[in-house]
PDB file of C-alpha atoms in Angstrom:
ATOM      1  CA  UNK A  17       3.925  20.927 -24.897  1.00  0.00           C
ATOM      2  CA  UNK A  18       3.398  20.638 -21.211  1.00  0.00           C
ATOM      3  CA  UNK A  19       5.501  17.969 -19.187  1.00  0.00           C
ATOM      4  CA  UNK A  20       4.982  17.039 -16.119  1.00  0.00           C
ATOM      5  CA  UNK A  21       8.136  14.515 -14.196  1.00  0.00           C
ATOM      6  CA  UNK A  22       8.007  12.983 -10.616  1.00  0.00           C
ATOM      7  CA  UNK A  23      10.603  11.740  -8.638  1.00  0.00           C
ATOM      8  CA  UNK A  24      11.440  10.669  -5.073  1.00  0.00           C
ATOM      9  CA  UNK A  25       9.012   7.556  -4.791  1.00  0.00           C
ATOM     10  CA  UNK A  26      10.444   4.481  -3.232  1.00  0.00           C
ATOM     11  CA  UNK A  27       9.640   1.556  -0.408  1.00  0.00           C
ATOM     12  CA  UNK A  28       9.326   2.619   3.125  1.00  0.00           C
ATOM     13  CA  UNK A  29       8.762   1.104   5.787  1.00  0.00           C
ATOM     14  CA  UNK A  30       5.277   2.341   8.249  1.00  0.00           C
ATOM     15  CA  UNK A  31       6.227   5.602   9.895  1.00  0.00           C
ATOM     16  CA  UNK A  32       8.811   6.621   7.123  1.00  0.00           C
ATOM     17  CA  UNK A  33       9.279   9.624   5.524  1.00  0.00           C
ATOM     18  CA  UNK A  34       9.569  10.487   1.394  1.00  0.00           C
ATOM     19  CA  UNK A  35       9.663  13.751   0.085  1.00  0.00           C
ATOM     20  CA  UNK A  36       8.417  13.593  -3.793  1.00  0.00           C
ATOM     21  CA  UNK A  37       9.417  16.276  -6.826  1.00  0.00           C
ATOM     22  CA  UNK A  38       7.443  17.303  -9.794  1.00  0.00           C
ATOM     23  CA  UNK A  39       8.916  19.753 -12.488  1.00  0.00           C
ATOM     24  CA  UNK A  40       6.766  21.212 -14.911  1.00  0.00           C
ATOM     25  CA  UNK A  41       7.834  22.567 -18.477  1.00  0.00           C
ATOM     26  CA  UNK A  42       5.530  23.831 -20.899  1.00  0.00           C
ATOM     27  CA  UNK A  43       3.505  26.319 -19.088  1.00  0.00           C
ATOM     28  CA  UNK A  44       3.750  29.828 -17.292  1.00  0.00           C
ATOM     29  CA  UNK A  45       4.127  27.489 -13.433  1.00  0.00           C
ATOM     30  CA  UNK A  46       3.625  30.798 -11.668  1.00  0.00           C
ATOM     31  CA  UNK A  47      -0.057  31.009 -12.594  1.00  0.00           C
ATOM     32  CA  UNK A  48      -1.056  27.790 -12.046  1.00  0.00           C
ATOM     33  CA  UNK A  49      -2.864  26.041  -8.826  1.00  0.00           C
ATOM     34  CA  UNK A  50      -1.413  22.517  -8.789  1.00  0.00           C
ATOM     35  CA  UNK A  51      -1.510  19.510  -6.854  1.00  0.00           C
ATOM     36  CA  UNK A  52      -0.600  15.772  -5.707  1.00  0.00           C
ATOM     37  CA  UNK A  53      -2.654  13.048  -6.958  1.00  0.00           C
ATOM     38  CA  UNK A  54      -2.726   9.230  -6.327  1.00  0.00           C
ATOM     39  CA  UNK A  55      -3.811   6.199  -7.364  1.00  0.00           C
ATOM     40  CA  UNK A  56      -3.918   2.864  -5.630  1.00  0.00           C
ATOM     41  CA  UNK A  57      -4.535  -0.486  -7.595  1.00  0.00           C
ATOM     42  CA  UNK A  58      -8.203  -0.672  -8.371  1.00  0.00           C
ATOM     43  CA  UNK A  59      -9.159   2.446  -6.961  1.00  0.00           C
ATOM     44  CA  UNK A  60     -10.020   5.977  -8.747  1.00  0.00           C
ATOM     45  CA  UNK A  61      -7.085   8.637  -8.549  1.00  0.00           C
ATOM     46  CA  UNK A  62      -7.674  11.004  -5.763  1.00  0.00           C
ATOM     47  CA  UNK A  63      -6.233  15.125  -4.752  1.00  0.00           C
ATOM     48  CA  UNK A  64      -4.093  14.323  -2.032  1.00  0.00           C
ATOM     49  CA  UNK A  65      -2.403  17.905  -1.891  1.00  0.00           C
ATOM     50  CA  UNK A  66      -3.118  21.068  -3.672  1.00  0.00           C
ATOM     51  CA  UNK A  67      -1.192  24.218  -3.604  1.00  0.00           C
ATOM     52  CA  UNK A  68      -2.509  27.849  -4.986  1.00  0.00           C
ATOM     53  CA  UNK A  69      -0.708  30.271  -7.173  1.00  0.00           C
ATOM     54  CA  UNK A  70      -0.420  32.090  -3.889  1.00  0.00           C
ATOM     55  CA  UNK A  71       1.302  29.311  -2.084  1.00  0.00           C
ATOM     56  CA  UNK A  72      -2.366  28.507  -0.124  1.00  0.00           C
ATOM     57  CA  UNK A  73      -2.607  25.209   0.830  1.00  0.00           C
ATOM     58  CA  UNK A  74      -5.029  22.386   1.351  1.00  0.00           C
ATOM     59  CA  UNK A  75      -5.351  18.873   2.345  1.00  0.00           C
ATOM     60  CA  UNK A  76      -8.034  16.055   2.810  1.00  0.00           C
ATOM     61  CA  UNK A  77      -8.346  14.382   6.122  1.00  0.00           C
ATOM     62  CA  UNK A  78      -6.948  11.122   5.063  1.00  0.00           C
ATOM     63  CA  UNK A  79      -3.128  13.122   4.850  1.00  0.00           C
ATOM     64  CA  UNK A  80      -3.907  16.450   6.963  1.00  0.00           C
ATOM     65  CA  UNK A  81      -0.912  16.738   9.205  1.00  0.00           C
ATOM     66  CA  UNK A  82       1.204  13.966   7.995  1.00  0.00           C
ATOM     67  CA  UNK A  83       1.798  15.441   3.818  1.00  0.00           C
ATOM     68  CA  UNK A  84       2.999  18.936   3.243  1.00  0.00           C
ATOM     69  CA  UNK A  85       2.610  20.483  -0.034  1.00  0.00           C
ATOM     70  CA  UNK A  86       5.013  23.328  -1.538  1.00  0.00           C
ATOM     71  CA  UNK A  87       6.603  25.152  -4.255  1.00  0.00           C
ATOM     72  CA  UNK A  88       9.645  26.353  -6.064  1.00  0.00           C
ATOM     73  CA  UNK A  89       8.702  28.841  -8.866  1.00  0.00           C
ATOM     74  CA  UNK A  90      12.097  29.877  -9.787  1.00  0.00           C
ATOM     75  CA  UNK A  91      12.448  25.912 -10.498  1.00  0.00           C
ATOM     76  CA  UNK A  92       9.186  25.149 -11.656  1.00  0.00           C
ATOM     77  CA  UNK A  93       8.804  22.696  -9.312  1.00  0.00           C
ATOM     78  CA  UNK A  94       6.304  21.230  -6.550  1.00  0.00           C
ATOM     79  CA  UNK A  95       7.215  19.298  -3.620  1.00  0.00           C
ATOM     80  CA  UNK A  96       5.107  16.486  -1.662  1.00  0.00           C
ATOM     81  CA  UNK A  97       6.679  16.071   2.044  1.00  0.00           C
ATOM     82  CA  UNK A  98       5.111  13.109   3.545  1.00  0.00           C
ATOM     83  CA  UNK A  99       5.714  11.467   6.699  1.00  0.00           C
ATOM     84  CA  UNK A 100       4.443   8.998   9.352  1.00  0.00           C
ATOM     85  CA  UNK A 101       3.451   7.046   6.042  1.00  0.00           C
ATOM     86  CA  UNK A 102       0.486   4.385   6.563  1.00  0.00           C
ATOM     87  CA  UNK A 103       0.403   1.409   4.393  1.00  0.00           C
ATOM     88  CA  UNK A 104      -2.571   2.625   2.727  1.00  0.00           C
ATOM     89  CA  UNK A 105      -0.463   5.537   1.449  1.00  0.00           C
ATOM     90  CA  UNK A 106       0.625   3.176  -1.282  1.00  0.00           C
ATOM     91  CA  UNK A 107      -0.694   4.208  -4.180  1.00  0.00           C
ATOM     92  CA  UNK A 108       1.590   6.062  -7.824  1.00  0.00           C
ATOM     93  CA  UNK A 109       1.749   9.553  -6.978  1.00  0.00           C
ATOM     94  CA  UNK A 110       1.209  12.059  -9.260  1.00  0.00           C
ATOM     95  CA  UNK A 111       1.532  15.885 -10.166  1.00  0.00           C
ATOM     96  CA  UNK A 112      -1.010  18.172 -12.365  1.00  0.00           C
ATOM     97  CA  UNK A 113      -3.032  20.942 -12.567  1.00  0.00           C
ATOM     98  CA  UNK A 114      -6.091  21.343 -10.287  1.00  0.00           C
ATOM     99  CA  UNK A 115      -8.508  21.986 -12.913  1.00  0.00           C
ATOM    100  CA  UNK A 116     -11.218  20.008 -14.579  1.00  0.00           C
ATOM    101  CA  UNK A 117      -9.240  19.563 -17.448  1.00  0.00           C
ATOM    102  CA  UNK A 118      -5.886  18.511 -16.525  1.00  0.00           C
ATOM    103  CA  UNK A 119      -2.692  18.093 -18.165  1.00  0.00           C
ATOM    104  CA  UNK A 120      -1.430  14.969 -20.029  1.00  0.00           C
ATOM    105  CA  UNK A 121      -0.444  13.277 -16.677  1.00  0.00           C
ATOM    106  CA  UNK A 122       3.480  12.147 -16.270  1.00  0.00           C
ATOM    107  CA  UNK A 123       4.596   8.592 -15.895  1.00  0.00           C
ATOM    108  CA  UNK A 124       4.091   9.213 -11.659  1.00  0.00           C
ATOM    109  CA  UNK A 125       6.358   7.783  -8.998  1.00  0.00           C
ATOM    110  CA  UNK A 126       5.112   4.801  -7.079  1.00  0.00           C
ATOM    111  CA  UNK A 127       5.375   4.973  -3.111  1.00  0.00           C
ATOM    112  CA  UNK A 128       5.176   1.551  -1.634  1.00  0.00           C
ATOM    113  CA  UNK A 129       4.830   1.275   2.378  1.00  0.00           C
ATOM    114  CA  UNK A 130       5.377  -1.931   3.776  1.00  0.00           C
ATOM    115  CA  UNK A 131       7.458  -3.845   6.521  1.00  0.00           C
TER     116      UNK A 131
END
């Protein structure tokens, strides 16, 4: 059974920093392209961060340069670095696969930025 945990979410204030954890049990990690979701009241969860088997990267505008995706194999575990946070970062954040047919999603971790 797959399992997937976050952590690290908190309130920040505009400009902060949080860096988020997801461990993963349940599935050979190695092979598997994953990535950050979120979802902000009212509004459809979106990719904020994806990271390849490989360790390849990618990002949508909205985060490009301010979130940094990566990866710990040994500890089955992906990483979300993100600073200069905007108040429209606010959303629960969220770890899976990056396929069309994700896994069970995890509780999240909810990121609040506001003064």
């Amino acid at each position: 059974q797959v399992q997937l945990v976050e952590s690290g979410g908190g309130l920040v204030q505009p400009g902060g920093s949080l860096k988020l954890s997801c461990t993963v049990s349940g599935i050979i990690f190695d092979y598997y392209n994953m990535g950050w979701y979120r979802q902000a009241p009212g509004k459809q969860r979106e990719l904020v961060a994806r990271i390849g088997s490989s360790g390849s990267t990618n990002y949508p505008d909205s985060v490009k340069g301010r979130f940094a995706i990566s990866r710990d194999n040994a500890k089955k575990t992906i990483y979300l670095q993100m600073s200069d946070l905007k108040p429209e970062d606010t959303a629960v954040y969220y770890c899976n696969t990056i396929s069309i047919t994700p896994f069970t999603w995890g509780q999240g971790t909810q990121v609040t930025v506001s003064s």
